CSV table of C-alpha atoms and ligand atoms in Angstrom, one decimal:
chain,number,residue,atom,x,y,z
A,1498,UNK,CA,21.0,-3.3,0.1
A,1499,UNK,CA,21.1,0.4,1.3
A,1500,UNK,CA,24.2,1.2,-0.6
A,1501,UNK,CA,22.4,0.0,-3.9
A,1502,UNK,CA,19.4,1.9,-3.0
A,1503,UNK,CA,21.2,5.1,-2.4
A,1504,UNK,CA,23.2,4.6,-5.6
A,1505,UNK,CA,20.5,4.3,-7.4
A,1506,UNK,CA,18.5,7.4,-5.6
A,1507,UNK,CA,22.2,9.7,-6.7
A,1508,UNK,CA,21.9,8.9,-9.7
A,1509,UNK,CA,17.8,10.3,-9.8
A,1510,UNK,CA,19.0,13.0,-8.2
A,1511,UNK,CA,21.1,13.7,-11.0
A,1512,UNK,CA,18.5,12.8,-13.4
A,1513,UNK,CA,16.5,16.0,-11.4
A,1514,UNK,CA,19.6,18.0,-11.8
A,1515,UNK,CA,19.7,17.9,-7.5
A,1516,UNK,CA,22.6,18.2,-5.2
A,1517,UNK,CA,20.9,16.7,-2.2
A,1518,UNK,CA,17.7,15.6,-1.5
A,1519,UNK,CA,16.0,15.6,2.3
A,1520,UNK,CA,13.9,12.5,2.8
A,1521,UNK,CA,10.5,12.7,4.9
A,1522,UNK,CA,8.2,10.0,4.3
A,1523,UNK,CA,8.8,7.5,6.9
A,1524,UNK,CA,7.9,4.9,4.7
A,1525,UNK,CA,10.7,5.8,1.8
A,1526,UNK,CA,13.2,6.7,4.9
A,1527,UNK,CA,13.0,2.9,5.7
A,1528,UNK,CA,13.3,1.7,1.9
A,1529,UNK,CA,16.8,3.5,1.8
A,1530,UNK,CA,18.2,3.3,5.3
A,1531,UNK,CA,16.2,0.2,7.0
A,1532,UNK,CA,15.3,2.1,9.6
A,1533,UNK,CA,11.4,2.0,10.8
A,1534,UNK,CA,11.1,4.2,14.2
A,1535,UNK,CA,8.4,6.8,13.8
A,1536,UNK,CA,10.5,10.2,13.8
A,1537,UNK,CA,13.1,10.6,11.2
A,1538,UNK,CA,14.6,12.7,8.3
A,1539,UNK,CA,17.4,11.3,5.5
A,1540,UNK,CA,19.3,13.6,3.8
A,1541,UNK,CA,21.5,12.0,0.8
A,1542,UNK,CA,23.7,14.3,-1.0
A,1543,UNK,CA,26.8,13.5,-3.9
A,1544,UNK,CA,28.9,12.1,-1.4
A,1545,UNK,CA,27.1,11.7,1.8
A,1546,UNK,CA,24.1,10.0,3.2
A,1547,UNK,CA,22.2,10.8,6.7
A,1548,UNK,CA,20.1,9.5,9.1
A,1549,UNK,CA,18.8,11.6,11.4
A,1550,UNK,CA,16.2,10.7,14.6
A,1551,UNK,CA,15.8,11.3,18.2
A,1552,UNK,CA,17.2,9.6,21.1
A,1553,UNK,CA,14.0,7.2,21.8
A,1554,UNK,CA,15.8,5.4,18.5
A,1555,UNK,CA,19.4,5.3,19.7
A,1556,UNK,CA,19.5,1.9,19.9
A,1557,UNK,CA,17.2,0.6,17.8
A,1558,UNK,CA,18.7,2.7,14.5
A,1559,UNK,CA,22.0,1.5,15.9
A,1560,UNK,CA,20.4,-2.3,15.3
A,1561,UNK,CA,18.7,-1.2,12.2
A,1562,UNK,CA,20.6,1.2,10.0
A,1563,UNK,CA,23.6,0.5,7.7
A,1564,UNK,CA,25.5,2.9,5.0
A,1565,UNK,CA,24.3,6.1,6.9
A,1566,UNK,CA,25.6,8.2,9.0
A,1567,UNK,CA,23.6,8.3,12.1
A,1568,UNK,CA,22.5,11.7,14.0
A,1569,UNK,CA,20.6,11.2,17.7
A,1570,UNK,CA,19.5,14.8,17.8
A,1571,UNK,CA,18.3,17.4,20.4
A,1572,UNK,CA,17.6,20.3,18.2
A,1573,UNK,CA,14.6,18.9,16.0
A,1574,UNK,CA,15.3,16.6,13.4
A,1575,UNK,CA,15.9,19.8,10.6
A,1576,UNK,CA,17.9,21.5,13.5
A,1577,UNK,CA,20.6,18.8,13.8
A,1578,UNK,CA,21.1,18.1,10.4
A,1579,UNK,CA,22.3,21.6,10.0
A,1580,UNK,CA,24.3,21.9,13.1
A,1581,UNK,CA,25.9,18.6,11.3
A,1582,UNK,CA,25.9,20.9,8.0
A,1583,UNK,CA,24.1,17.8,6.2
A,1584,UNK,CA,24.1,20.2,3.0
A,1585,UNK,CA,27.2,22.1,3.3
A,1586,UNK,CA,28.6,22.2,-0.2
A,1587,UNK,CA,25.2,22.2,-2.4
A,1588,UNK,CA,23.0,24.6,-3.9
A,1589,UNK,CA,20.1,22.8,-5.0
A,1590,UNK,CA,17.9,20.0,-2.9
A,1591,UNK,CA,15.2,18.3,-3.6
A,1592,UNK,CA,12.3,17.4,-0.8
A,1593,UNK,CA,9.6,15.5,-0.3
A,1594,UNK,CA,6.3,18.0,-1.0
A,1595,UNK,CA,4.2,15.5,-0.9
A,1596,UNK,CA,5.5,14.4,2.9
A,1597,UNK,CA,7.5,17.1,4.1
A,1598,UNK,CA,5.0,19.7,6.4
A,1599,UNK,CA,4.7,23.3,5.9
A,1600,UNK,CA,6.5,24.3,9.0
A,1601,UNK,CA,9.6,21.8,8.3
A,1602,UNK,CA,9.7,23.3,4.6
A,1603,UNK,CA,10.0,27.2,6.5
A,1604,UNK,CA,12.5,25.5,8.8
A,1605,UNK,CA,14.6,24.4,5.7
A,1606,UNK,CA,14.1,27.8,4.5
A,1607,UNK,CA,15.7,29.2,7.6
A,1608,UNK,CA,18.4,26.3,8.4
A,1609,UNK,CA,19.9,26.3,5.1
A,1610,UNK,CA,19.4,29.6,3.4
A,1611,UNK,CA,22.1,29.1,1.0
A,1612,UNK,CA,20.4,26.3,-0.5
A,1613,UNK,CA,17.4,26.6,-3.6
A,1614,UNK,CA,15.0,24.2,-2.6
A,1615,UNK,CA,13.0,22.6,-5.2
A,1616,UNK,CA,10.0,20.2,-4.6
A,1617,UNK,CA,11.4,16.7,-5.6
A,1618,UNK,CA,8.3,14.2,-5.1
A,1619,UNK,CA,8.5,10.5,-6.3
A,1620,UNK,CA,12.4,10.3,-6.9
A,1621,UNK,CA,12.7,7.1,-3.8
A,1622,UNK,CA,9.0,5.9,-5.4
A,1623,UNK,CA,10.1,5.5,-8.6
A,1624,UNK,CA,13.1,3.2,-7.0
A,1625,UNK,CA,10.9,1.4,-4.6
A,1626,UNK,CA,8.1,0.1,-7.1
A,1627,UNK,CA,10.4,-2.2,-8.3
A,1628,UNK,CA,11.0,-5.2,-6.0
A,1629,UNK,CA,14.0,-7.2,-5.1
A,1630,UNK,CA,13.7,-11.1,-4.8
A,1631,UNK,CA,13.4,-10.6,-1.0
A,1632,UNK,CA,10.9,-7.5,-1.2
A,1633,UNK,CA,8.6,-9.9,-3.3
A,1634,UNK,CA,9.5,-13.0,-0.8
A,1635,UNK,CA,8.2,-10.5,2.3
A,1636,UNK,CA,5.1,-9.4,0.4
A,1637,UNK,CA,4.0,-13.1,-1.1
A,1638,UNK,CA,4.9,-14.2,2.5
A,1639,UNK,CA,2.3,-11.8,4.1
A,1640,UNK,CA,-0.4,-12.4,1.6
A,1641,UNK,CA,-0.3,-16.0,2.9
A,1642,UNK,CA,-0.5,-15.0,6.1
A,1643,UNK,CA,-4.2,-13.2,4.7
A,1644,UNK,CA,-5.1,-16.5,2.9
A,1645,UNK,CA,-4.9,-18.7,6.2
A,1646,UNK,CA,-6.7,-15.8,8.2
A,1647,UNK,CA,-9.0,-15.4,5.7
A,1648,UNK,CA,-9.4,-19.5,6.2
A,1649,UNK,CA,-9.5,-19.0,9.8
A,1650,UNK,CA,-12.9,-16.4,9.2
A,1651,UNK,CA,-14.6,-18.7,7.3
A,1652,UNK,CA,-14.7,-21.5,10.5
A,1653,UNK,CA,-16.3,-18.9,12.5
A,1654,UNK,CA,-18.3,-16.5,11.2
A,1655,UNK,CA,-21.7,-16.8,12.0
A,1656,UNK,CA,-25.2,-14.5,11.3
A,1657,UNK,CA,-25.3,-12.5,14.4
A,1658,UNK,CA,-21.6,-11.4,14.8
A,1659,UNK,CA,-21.3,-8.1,14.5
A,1660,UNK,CA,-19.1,-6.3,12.0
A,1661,UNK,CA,-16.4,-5.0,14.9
A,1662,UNK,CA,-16.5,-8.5,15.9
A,1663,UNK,CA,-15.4,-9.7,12.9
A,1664,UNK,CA,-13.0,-6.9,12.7
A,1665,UNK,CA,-10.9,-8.4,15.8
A,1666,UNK,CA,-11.3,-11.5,14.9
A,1667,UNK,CA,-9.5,-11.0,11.8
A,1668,UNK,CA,-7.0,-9.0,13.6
A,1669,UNK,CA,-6.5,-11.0,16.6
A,1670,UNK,CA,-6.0,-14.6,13.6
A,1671,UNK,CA,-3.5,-12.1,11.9
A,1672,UNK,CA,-0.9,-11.5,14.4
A,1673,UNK,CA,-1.3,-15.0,15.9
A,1674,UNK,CA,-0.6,-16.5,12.5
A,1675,UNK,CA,2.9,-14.1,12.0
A,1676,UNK,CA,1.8,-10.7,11.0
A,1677,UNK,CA,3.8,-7.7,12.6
A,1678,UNK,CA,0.4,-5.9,12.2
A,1679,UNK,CA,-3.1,-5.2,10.3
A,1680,UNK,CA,-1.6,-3.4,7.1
A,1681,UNK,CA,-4.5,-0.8,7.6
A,1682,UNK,CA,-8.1,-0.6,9.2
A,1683,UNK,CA,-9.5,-3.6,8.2
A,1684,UNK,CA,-12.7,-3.7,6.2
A,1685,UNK,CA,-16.0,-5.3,7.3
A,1686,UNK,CA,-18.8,-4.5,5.6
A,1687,UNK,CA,-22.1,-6.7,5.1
A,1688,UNK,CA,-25.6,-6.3,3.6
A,1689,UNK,CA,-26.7,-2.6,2.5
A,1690,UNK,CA,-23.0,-1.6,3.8
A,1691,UNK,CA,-20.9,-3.0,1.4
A,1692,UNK,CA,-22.2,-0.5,-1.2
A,1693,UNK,CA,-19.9,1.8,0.7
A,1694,UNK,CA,-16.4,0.8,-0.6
A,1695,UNK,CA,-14.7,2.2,2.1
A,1696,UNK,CA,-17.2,1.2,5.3
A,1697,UNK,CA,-16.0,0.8,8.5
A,1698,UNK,CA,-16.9,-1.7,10.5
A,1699,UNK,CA,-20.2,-1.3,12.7
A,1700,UNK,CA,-22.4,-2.7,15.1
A,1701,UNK,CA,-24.5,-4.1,12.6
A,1702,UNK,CA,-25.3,-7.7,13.6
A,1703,UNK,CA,-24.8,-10.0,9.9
A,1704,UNK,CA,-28.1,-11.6,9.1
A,1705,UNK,CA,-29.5,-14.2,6.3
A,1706,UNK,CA,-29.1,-13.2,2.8
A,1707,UNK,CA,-26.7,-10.7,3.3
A,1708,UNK,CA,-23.1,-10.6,1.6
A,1709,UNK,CA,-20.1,-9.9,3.9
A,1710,UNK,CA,-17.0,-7.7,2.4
A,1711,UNK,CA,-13.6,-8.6,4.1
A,1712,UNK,CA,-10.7,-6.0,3.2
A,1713,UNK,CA,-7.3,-6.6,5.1
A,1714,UNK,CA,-3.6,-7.2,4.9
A,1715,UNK,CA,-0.9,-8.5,6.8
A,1716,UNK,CA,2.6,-7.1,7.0
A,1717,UNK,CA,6.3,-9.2,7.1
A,1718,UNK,CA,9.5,-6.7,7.6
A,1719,UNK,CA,6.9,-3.9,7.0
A,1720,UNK,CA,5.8,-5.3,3.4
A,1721,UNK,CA,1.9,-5.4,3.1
A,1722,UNK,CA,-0.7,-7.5,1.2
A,1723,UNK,CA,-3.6,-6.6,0.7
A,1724,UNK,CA,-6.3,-8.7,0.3
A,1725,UNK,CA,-10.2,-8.7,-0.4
A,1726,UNK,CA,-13.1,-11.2,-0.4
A,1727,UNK,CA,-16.8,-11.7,-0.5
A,1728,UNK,CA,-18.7,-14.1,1.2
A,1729,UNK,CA,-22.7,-14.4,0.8
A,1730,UNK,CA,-24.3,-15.6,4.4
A,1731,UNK,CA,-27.1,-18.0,3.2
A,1732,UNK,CA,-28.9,-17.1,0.0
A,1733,UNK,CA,-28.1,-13.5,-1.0
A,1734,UNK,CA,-30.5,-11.7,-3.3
A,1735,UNK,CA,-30.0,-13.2,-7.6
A,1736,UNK,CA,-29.3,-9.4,-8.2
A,1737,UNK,CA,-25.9,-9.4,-5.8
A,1738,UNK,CA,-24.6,-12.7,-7.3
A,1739,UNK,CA,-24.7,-11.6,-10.5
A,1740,UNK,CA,-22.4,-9.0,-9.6
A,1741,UNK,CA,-20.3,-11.3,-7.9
A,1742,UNK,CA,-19.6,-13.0,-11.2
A,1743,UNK,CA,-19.1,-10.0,-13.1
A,1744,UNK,CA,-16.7,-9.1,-10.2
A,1745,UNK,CA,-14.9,-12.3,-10.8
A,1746,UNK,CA,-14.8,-12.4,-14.6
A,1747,UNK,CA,-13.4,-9.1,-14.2
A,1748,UNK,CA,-10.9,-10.0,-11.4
A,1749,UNK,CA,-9.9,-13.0,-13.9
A,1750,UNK,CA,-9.9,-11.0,-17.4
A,1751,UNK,CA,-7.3,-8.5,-15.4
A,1752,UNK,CA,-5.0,-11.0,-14.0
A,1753,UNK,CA,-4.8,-12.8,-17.3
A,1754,UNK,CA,-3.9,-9.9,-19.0
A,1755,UNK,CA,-1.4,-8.2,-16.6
A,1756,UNK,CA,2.0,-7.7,-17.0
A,1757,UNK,CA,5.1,-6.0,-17.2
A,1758,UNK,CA,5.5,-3.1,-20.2
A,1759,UNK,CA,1.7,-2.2,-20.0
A,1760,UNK,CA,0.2,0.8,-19.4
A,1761,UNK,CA,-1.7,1.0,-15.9
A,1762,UNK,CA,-4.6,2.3,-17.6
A,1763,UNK,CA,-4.8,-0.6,-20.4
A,1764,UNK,CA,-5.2,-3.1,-17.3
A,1765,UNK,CA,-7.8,-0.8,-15.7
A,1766,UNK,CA,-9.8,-1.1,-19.2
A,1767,UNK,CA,-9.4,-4.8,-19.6
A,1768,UNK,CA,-11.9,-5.2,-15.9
A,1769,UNK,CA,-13.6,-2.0,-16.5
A,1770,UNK,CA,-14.6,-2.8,-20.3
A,1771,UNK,CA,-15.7,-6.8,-18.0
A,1772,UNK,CA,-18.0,-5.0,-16.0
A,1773,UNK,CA,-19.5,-2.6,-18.0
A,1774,UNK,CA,-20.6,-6.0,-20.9
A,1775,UNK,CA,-22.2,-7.5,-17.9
A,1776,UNK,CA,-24.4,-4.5,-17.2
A,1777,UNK,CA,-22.8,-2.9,-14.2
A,1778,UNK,CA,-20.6,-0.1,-15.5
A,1779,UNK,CA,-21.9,2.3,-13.4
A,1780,UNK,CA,-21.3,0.6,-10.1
A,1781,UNK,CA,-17.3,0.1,-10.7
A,1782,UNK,CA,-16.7,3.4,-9.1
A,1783,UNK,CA,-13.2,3.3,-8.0
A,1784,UNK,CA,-9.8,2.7,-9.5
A,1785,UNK,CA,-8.6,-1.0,-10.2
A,1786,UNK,CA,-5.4,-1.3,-8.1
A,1787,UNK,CA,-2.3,0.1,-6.6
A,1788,UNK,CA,1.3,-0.5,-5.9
A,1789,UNK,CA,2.2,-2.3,-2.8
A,1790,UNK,CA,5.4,-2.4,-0.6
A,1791,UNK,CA,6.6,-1.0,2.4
A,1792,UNK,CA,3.2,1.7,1.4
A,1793,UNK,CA,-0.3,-0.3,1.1
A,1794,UNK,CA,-1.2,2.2,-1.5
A,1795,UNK,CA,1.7,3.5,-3.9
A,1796,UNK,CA,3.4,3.5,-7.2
A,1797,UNK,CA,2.0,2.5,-9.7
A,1798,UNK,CA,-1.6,3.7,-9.9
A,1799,UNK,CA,-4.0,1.3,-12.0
A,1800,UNK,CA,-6.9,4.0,-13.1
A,1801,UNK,CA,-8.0,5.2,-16.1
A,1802,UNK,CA,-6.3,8.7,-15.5
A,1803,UNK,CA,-2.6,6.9,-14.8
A,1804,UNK,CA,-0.1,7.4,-17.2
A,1805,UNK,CA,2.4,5.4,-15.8
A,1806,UNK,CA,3.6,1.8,-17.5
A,1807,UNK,CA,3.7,-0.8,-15.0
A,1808,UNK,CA,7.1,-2.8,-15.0
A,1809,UNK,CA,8.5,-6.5,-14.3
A,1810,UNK,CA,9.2,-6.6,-10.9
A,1811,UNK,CA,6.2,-4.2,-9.4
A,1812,UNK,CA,3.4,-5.9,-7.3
A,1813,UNK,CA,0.3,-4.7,-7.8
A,1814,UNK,CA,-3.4,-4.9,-6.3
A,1815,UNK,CA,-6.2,-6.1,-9.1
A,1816,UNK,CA,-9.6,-5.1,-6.9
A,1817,UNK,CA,-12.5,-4.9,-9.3
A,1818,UNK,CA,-15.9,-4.1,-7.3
A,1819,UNK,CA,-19.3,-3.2,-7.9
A,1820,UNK,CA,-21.6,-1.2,-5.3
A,1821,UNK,CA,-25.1,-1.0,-5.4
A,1822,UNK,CA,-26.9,1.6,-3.0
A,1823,UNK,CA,-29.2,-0.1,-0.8
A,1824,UNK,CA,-28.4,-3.7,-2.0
A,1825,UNK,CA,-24.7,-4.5,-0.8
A,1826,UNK,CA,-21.2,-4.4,-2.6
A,1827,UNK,CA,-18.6,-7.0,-4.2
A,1828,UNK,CA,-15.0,-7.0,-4.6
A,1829,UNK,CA,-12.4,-9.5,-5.1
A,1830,UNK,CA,-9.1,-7.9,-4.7
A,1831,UNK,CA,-5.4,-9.8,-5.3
A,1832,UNK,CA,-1.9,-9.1,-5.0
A,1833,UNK,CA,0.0,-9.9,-8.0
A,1834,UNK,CA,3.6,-9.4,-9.1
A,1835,UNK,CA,4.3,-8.2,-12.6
A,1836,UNK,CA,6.6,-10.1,-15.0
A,1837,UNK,CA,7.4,-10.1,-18.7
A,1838,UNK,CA,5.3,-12.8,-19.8
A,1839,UNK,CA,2.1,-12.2,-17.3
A,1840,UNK,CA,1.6,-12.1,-13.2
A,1841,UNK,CA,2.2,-14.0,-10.2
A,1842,UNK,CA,-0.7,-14.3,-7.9
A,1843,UNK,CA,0.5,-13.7,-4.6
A,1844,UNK,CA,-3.1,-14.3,-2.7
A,1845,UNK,CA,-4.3,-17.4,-3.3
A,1846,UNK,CA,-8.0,-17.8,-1.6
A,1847,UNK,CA,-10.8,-19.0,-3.5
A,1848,UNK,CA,-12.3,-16.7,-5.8
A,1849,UNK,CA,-15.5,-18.3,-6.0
A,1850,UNK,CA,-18.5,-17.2,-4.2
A,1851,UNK,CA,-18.6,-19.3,-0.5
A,1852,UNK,CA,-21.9,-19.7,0.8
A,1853,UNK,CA,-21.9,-19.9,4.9
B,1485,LIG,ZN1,-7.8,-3.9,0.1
B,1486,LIG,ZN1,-6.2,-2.3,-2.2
């Protein structure tokens, strides 16, 4: 696996006309070398490939890495991969600008000041969007994980709970039912709040009439889903169903329509073009998906400003949504993997409304 993966990152490098390139984001650091401890640096030039971390990770990058050399350093992670001369022999590296801090790039500066460094971003992203049949067999296995917590809310939530309450209940179902962890900080947001696509959750008690937002995801071998629904808690206002349909129809317009060889922004038309015929344009205020993977949010971007063409093999997130101030919010988000032909839906909990 590794040794594919770094074959594949040599020849980008060659693409970018790089002799080396130093690896910082943790979560691309684990796509090449396995490893998935906290503190750690690759560096992959022409002929050979490092893993550098500190000695909290002896054991566990022992268990972990394969196809790198390993360095258990003292010095700082930039500081042993010079006294190991990690790029003797090149001239030009590539790094991470979009992970790789301000004080690590002076250190590089001063470590290796033979070497031109040139910011490299996206090289291991544009490898990693594209999933193996076990990448896609982690991620379809920790979206149903998130199907059977999500079946696990439904039996007890209850007006009266609190939004934090159903936070760790959601969290407390998800590791009990096999996830390593919550993917991110999950998502409860009900009545007024769930015009507020990002809310966290509160002490707000859930009462009659309002809907309930759930955003959350699961992880297997780090891979994430990511998963939303919407629940209405008695009867919800005519005004908020609506937009649940048009949430839906545009949820189902996008998934029809996605696949592999289309542009990112096509897809984001296909739902946005949905919601604005039913009369909520304006609400749809964010993008309609992302990449997923060992990231919750990565490569490729589905917004009307991406210019990126989505390919067989990535999985993406279809989340249309519509927010209205003061009223409450929608959004029915999926995980779906992209193939020739059309998609795969990875989540598979009911799309229509549910009415506790
Ligand atoms: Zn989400
Ligand atoms: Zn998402």
């Amino acid at each position: 696996m590794s040794r594919e993966r770094v074959a594949a990152l040599r020849s980008g490098m060659k693409e970018h006309a790089l002799d080396a390139l130093v690896v910082s984001s943790l979560a691309n650091i684990r796509y090449l070398t396995g490893f998935s401890g906290s503190n750690a640096l690759a560096v992959v030039t022409a002929g050979k490939a490092f893993l550098i971390t500190d000695s909290r990770y002896a054991l566990q990058s022992a268990e972990e890495v394969r196809g790198f050399r390993r360095i258990i350093g003292r010095r700082g992670l930039l500081g042993d991969a010079a006294a190991r001369g990690a790029l003797r022999g090149c001239r030009t590296a590539g790094f991470e600008s979009d992970s790789l801090t301000y004080a690590q790039y002076r250190s590089l500066r001063k470590l290796f000041s033979g070497v031109r460094f040139k910011p490299a971003p996206g090289i291991v992203e544009a490898l990693a969007r594209i999933k193996d049949p076990q990448e896609v067999a982690d991620i379809a296995e920790a979206a149903a994980i998130s199907d059977r917590v999500f079946s696990g809310v439904l039996g007890l939530l209850r007006p009266g709970m609190t939004e934090r309450e159903i936070a760790s209940e959601i969290s407390r179902l998800n590791v009990g039912l096999g996830s390593e962890s919550d993917a991110f900080d999950i998502i409860v947001a009900s009545g007024p709040r769930g015009a507020l696509p990002h809310a966290r959750p509160t002490d707000r008690r859930i009462r009659k009439g309002d809907f309930v937002l759930l955003d959350f995801g699961s992880t297997i071998r780090g891979y994430c889903s990511d998963m939303t629904r919407t629940l209405a808690v008695g009867n919800a206002p005519r005004r908020l169903r609506e937009a649940y349909r048009a949430v839906r129809e545009a949820n189902e317009s996008a998934v029809a329509a996605a696949r592999g060889g289309m542009k990112a922004r096509d897809l984001d038309a296909v739902a946005r073009g949905s919601i604005r015929r039913s009369g909520f344009g304006r609400y749809f205020v964010h993008s309609l998906g992302h990449g997923i993977g060992l990231r919750v949010h990565e490569s490729p971007r589905v917004s009307p400003l991406s210019r990126e063409v989505m390919e067989s093999g990535n999985v993406i997130t279809i989340e249309p949504g519509i927010y209205i101030p003061g009223s409450g919010g929608v959004r029915i988000e999926d995980d779906v993997l992209l193939g020739p032909g059309g998609c795969r839906i990875l989540t598979k909990s009911p799309r229509e409304l549910i009415v506790l």
